Coordinates of C-alpha atoms and ligand atoms in Angstrom, one line a residue:
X1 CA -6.7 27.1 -26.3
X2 CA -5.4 25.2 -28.9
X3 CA -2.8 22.8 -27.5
X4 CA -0.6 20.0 -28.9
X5 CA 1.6 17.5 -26.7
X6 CA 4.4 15.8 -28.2
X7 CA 4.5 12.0 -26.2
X8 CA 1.7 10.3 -24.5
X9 CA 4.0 8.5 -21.6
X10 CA 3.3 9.6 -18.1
X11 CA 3.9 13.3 -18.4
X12 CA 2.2 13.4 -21.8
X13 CA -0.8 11.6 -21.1
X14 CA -1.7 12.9 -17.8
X15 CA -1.2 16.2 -19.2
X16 CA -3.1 15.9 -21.9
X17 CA -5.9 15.0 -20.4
X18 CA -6.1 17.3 -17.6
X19 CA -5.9 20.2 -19.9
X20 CA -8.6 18.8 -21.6
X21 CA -10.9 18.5 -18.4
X22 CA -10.0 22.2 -18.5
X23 CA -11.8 22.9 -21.3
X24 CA -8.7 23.2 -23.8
X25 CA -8.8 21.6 -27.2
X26 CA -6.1 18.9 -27.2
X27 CA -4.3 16.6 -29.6
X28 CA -1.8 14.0 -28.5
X29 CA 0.8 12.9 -31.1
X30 CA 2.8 9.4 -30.0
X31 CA 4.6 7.1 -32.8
X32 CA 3.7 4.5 -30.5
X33 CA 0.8 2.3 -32.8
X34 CA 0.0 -0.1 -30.0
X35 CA -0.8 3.3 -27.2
X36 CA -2.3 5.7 -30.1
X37 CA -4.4 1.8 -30.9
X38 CA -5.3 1.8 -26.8
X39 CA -6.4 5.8 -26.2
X40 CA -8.3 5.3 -29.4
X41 CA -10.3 2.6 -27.6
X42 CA -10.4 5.3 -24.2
X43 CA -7.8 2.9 -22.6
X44 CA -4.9 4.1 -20.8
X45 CA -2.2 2.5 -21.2
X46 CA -0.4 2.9 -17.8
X47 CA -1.9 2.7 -14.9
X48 CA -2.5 5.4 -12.6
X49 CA -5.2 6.3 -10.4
X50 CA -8.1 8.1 -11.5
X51 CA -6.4 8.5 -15.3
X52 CA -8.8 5.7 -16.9
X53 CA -12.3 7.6 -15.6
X54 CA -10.6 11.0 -16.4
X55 CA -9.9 9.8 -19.9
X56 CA -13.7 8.6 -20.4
X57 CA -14.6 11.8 -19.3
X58 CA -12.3 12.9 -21.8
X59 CA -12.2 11.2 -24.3
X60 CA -14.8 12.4 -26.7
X61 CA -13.1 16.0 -27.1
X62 CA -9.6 14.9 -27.7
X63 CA -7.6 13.5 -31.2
X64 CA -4.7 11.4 -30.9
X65 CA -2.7 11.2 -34.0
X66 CA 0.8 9.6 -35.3
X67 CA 1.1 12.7 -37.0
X68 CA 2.4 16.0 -36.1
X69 CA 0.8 18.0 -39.2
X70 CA -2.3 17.3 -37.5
X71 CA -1.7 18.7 -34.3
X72 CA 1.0 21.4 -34.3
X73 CA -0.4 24.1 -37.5
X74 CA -3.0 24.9 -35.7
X75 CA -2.3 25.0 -32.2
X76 CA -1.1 27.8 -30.1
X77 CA 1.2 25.9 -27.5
X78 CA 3.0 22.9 -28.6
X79 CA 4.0 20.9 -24.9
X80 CA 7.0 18.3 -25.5
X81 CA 6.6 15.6 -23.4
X82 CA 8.8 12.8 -24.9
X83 CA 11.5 10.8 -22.7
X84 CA 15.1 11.8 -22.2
X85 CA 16.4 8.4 -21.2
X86 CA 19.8 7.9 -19.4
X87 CA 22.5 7.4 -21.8
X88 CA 25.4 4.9 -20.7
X89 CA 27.6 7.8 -18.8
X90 CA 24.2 8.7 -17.1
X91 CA 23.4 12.2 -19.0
X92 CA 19.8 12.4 -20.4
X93 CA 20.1 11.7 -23.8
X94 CA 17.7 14.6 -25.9
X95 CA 17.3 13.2 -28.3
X96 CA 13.9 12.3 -28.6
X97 CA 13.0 16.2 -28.0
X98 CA 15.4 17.2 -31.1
X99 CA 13.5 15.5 -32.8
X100 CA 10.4 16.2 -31.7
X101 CA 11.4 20.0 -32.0
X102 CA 12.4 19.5 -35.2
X103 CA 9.3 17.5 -36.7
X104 CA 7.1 20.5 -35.5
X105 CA 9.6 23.0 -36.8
X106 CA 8.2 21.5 -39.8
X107 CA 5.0 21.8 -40.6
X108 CA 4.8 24.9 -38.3
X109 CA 3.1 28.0 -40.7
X110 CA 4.8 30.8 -41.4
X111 CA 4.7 33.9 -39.1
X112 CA 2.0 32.3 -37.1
X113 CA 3.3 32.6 -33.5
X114 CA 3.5 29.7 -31.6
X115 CA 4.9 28.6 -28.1
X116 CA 7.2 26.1 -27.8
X117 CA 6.9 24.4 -24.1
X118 CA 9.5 21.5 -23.0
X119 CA 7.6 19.9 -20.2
X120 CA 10.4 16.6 -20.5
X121 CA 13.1 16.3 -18.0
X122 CA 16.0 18.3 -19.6
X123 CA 19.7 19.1 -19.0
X124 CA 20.4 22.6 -18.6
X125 CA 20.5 24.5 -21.9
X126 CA 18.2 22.4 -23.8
X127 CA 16.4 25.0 -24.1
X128 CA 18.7 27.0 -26.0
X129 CA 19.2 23.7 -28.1
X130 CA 15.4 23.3 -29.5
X131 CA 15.6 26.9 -29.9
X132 CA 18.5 26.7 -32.2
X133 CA 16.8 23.5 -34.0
X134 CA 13.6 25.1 -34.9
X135 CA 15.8 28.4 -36.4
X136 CA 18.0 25.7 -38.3
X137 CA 14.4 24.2 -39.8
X138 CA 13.3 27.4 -40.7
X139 CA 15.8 28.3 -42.4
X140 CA 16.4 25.3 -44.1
X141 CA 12.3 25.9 -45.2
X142 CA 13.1 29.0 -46.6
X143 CA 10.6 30.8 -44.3
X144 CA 10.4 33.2 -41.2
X145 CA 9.2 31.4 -38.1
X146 CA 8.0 32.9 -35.0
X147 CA 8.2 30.3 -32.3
X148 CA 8.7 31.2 -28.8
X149 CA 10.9 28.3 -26.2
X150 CA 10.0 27.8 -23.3
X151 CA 10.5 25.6 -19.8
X152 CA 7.7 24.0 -17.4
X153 CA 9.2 21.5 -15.8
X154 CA 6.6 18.8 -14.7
X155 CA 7.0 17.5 -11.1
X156 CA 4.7 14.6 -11.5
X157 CA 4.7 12.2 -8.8
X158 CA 3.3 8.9 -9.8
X159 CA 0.5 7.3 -8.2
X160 CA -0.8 10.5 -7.4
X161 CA -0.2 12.4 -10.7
X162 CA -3.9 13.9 -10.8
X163 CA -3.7 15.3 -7.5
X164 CA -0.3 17.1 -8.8
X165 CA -1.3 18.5 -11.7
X166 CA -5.1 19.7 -10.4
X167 CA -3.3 20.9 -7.5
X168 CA 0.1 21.6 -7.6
X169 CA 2.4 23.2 -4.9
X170 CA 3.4 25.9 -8.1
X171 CA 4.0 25.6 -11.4
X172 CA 7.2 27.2 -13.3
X173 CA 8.0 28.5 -16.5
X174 CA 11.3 29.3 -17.7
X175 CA 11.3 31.8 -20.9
X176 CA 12.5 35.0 -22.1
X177 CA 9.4 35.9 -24.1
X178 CA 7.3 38.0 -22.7
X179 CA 3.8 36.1 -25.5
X180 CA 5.5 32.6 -24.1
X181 CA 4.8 33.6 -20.2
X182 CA 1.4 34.9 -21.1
X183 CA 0.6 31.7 -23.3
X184 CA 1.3 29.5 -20.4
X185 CA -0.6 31.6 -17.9
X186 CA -3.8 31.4 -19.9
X187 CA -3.3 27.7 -20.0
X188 CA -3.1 27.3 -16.2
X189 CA -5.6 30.1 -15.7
X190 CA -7.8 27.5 -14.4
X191 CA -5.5 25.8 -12.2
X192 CA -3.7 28.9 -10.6
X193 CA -7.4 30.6 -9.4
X194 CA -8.8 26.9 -9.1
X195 CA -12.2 28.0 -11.5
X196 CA -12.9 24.8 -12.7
X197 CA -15.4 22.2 -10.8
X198 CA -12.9 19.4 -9.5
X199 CA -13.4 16.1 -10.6
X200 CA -15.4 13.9 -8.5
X201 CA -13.2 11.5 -7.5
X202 CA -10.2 14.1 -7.1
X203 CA -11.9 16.7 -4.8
X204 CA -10.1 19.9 -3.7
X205 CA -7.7 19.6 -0.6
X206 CA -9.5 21.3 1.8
X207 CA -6.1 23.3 2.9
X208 CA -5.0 23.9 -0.4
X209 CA -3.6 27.4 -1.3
X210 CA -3.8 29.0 -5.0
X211 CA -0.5 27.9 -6.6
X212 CA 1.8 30.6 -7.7
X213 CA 3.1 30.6 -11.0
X214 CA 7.0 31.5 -10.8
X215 CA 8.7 32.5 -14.3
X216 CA 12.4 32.7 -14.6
X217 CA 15.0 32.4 -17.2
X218 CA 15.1 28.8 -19.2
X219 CA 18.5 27.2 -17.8
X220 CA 16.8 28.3 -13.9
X221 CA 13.6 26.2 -14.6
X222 CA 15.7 23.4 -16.0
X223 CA 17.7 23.3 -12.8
X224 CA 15.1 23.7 -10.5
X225 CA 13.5 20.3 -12.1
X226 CA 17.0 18.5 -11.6
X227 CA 17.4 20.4 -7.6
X228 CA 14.0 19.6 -6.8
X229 CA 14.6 15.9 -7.2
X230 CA 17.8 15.8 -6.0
X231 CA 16.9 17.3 -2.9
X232 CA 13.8 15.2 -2.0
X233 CA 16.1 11.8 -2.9
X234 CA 18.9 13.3 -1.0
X235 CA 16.6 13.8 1.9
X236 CA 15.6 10.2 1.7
X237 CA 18.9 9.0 1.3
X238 CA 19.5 11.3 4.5
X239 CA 16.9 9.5 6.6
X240 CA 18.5 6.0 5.7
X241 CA 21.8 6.5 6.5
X242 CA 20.5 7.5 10.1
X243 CA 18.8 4.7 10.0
X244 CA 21.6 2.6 9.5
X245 CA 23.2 4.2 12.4
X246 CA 20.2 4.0 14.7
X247 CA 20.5 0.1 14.0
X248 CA 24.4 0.3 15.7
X249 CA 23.4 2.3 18.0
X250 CA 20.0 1.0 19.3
X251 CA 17.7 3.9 18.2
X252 CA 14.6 3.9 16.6
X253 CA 14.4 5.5 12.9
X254 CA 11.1 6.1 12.6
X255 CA 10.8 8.1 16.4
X256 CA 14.0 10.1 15.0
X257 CA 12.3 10.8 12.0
X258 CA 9.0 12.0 13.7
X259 CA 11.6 14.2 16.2
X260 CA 13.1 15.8 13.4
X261 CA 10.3 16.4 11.0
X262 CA 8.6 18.3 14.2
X263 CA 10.9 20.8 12.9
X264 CA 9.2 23.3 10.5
X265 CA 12.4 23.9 9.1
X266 CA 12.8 20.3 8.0
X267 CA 9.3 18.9 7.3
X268 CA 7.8 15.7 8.5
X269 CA 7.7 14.4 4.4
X270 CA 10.1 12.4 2.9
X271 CA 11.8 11.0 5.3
X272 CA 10.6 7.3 5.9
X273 CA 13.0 5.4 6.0
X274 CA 13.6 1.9 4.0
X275 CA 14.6 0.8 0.6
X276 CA 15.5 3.7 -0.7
X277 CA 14.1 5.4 -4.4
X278 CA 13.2 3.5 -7.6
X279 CA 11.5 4.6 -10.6
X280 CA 12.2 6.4 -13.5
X281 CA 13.1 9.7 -11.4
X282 CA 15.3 9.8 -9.2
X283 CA 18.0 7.4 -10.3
X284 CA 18.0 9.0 -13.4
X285 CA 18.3 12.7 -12.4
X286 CA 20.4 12.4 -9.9
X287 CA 22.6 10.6 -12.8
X288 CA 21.8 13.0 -15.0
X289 CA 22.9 16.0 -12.5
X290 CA 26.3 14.3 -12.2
X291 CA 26.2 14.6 -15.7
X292 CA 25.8 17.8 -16.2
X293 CA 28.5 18.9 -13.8
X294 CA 31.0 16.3 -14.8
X295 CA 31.0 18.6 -18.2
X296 CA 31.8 21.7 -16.2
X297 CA 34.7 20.0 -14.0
X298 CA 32.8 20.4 -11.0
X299 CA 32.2 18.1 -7.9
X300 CA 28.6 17.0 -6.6
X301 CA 30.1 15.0 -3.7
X302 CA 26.7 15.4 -1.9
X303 CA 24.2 13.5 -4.7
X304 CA 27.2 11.2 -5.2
X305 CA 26.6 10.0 -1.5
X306 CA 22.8 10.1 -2.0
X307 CA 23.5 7.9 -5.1
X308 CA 25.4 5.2 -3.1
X309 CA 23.6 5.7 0.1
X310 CA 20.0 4.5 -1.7
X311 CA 21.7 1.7 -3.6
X312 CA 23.4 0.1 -0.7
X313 CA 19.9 0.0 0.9
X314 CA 18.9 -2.7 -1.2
X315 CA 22.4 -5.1 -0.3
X316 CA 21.6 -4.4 3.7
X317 CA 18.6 -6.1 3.1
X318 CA 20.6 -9.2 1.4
X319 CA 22.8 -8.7 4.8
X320 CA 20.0 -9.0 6.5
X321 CA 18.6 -12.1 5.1
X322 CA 22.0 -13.7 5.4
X323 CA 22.3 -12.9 9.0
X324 CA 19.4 -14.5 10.3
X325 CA 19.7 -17.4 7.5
X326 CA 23.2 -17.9 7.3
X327 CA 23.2 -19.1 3.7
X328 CA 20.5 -17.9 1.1
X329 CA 21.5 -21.3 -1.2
X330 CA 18.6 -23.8 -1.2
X331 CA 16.2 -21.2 0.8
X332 CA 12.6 -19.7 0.1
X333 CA 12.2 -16.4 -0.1
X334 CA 8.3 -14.7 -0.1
X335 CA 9.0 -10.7 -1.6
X336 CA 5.7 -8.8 -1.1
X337 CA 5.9 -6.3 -3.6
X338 CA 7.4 -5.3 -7.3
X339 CA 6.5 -2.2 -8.0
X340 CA 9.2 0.7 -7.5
X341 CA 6.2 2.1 -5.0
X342 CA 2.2 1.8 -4.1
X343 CA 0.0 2.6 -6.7
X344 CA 1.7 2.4 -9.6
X345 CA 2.4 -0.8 -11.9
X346 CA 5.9 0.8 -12.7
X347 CA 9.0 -1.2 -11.9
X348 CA 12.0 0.6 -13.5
X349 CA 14.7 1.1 -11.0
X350 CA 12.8 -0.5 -8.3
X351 CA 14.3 -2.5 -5.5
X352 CA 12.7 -5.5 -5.7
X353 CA 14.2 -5.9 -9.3
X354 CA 18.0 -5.8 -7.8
X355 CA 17.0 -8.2 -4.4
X356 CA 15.4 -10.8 -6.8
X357 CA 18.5 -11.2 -9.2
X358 CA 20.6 -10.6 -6.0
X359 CA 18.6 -13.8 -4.5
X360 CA 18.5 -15.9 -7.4
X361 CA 22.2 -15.8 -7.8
X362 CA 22.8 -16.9 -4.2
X363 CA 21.2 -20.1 -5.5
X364 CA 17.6 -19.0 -3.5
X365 CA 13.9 -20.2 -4.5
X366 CA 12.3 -17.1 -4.8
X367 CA 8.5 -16.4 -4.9
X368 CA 7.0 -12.7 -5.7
X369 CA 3.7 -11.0 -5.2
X370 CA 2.3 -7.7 -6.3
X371 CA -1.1 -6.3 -7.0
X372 CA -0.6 -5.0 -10.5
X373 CA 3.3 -5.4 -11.4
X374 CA 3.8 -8.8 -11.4
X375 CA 3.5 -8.7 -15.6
X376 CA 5.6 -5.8 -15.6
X377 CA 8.2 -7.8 -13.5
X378 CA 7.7 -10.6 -15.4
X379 CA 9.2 -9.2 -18.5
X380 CA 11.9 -7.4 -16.4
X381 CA 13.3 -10.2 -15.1
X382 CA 12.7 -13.1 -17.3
X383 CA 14.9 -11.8 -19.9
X384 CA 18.5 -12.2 -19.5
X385 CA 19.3 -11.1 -16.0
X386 CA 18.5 -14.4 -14.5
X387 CA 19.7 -17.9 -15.5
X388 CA 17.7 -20.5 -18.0
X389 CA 17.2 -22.7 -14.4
X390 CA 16.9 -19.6 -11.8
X391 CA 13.8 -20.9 -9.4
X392 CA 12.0 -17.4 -9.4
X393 CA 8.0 -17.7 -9.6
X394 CA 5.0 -14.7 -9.2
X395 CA 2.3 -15.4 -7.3
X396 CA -1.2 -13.2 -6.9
X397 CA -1.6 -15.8 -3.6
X398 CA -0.4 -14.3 -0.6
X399 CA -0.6 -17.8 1.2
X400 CA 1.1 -19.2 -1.5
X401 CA 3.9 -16.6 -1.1
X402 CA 4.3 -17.6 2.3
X403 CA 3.7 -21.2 2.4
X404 CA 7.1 -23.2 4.1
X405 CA 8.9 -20.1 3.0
X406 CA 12.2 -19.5 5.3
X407 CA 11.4 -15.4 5.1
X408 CA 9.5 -12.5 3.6
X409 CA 11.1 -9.6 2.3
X410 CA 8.3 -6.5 2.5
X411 CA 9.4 -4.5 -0.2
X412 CA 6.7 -2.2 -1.6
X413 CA 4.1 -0.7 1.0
X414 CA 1.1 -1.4 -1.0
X415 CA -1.9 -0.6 1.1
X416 CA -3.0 -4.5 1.3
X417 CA 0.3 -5.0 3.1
X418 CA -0.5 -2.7 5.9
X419 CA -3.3 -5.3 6.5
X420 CA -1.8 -8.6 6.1
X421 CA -2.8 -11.8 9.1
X422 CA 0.4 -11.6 10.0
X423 CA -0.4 -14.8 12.9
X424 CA -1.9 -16.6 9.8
X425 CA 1.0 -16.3 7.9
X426 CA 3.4 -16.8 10.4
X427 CA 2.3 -20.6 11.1
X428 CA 2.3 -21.6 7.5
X429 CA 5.9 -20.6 7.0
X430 CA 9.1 -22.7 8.0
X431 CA 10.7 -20.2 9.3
X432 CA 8.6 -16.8 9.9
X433 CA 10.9 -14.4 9.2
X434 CA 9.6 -11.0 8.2
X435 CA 12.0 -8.5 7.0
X436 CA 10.0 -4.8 6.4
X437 CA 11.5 -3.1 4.4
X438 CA 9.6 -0.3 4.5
X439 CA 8.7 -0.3 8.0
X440 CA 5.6 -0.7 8.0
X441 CA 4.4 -3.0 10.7
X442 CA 5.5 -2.1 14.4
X443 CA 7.9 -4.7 15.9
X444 CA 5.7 -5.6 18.6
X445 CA 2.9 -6.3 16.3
X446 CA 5.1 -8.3 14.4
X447 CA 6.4 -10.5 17.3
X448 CA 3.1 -10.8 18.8
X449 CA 2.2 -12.2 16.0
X450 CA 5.1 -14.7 15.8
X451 CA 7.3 -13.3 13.4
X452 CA 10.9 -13.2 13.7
X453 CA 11.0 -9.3 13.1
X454 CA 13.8 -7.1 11.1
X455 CA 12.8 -3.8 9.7
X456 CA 14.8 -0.7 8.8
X457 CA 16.6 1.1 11.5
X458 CA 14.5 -0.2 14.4
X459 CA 15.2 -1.7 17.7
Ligands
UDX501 C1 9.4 11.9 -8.1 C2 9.0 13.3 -7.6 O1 8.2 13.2 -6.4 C3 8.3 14.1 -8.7 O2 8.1 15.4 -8.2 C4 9.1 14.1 -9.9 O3 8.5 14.8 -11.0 C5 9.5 12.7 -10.3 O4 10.1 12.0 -9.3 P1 8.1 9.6 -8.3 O5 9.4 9.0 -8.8 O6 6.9 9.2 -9.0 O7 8.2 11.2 -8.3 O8 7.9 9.1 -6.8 P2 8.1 9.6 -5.3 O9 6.7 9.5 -4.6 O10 8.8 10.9 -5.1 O11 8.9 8.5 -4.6 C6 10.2 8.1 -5.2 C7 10.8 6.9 -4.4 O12 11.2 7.3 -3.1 C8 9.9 5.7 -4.2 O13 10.6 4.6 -4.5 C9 9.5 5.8 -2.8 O14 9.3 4.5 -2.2 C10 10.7 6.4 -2.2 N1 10.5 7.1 -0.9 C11 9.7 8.2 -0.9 C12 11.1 6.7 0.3 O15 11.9 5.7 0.3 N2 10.9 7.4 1.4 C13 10.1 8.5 1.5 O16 10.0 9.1 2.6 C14 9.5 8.9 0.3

């Protein structure tokens, strides 16, 4: 099939390219010169796991174009995949996908049927909105369109956004046309019987079930997007305020959490307790929920507690670094980690962002290590948010982290952390103080081993 995407940022990109592993002929429009410049090269330009070999693979059988008029008259689906990021109140701001609606509106050919697929994060009734943009193009054009709208919300989890869209739990597609439904089928033919050879670094689950594709109405697939996320942060969010509790009361967190998730009913998955969600996800759509019942006068007291719940996670960890310091002023601070989670060089909305500047303006030294975000950080928090004299330097030396450091925060549980000399470490710091914020090592370990041990609802 004949596809165009609209956006080549995490959605776009991944999507792109997986349909094109599926055989379908793809062309990726971004206005971006310096990403069209990279995927012309075969270079990704985010990082993700498995997306550079894929794109190789790839490559050779897909355009990427500035241009929409090279893409969209000629295909048969047209996917929007642009961002909808958070305006100041916290609603997703659409405009990007107007526009993109309305640019293909544009060179679209006359009576040629087409389907219209928003794949970005919408508010509910977007939908309706592109659908009324693309009428007010064709009629400003003089000409009888026949495009059909429809919803697929993309649950893409990165760091393992392959995996999700080879395999996913189900797909959705929100539409009232009857051609739009059977478009998108016969794109994800392949993926809902699982006919196509899996890539070899991305074999098939061995217990993985065909996927089923559900179809409802437009404003239900928006909403499921925007539940689906608030549910799974809520959950989190759940998991840390017992874990708060458990640190009152003497519990363990992590034995409540393996209790509980025991429970078919409730699942063993998302609920580790620790910092709390970053990324570009869930801060933003639990914002953008709020939104979009703040417009309808109606109270989401709920994902307002989630909300306060996950950012509060990030000052106990302040608290905790105070309580066992007593002043932060003057004091040398190792954070393992930058990235709003493993596997990913992403840092928007993560943790480590709001403990640095936190840190920094108690007047600590503060030293920071990740794998692959430090650059990412870098620019994050080297422009304004910190002072012209703040004492914040990144590191890709572990030992350097830790060397006469007074503590080290764990704040991202990349898999080199799980294997860290913890004795080694210990000795070279002034004060081994480990704070795990994600839980990760066992207490005993970490005592054994000399450290000074705080982690996240644990005795
Ligand atoms: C999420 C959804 O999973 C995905 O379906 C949707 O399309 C976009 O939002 P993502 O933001 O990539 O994806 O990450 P996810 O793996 O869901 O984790 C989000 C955050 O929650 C991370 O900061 C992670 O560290 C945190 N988390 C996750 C926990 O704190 N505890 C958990 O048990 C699970």
């Amino acid at each position: 099939m004949k596809v165009a995407i609209i956006g080549t940022g995490y959605v776009g990109l991944t999507t792109a390219v997986v349909l094109a592993y599926l055989n379908h002929d793809v062309t990726a429009v971004d206005k971006d010169k310096s990403k069209l410049d990279l995927l012309h090269e075969g270079q990704s330009p985010i990082h993700e796991p498995g997306l550079q070999s894929l794109l190789e693979e790839v490559q050779h059988t897909m355009r990427f174009t500035p241009n929409v008029a090279e893409a969209v008259p000629d295909a048969e689906l047209i996917l929007i995949a642009v961002g909808t990021p958070p305006k100041k109140n916290g609603e997703a701001d659409t405009r990007h996908v107007e526009q993109a609606a309305k640019e293909v509106a544009e060179v679209c050919l006359p009576e040629k049927h087409y389907t219209l697929v928003v794949k970005s994060t919408v508010p509910i009734g977007t939908n309706q909105k592109v659908a009324e943009v693309v009428e007010n193009v064709f009629s400003a054009r003089g000409i009888q369109g026949n495009v059909s709208v429809a919803s697929n919300p993309e649950f893409l989890q990165e760091g393992l956004a392959l995996q999700g869209a080879f395999y996913p739990d189900r797909i959705v597609v929100g539409a009232h046309s009857e051609e739009a439904i059977d478009t998108l089928r016969r794109l994800y033919q392949p993926i809902l019987e699982q006919t196509f050879d899996s890539p070899s670094t991305l074999p098939r689950p061995a217990a993985y079930h065909l996927p089923p594709m559900m179809t409802t109405d437009p404003n239900s697939a928006e909403m499921i997007k925007y539940a689906a996320n608030t549910f799974l942060a809520l959950k989190i969010s759940f998991i840390n305020e017992i874990a708060g509790l458990c640190e009152e009361v003497g519990a363990d967190v992590t034995e409540v959490a393996r209790g509980i998730g025991l429970d078919s009913r409730i699942g063993n998955r998302f609920l580790q307790a620790g910092l709390g969600w970053g990324g570009s996800c869930y801060p933003k759509d639990t914002a953008a929920l709020l939104g979009v019942a703040a417009q309808s006068g109606y109270e989401m007291p709920i994902t307002e507690a989630a909300r306060t719940i996950n950012f509060r996670q990030r000052e106990r960890i302040i608290e905790k670094l105070r309580g066992v310091l007593k002043t932060l002023k003057g004091k040398t601070i190792g954070i393992l980690g930058l990235a709003f989670k493993p596997n990913t060089d992403d840092i928007r909305e993560a943790p480590s962002l709001d403990i640095i500047r936190e840190l920094v303006a108690e007047g600590a030294t503060v030293r920071a290590h990740d794998p692959i975000a430090i650059e990412n950080a870098r620019r994050a928090l080297n422009g304004k948010a910190l002072s012209a004299n703040s004492e914040l330097h990144f590191t890709e030396d572990i030992d350097k982290l830790a060397y006469d450091a007074d503590a080290l925060v764990l704040v991202t549980e990349w898999d080199l952390y799980h294997k860290l000399e913890l004795r080694r470490l210990a000795k070279q710091m002034k004060t081994p103080i480990l704070i795990d914020g994600r839980n990760v090592y066992s207490p005993q370990e970490a005592k054994a081993a000399g450290f000074h041990y705080i982690g996240i609802g644990r005795i």
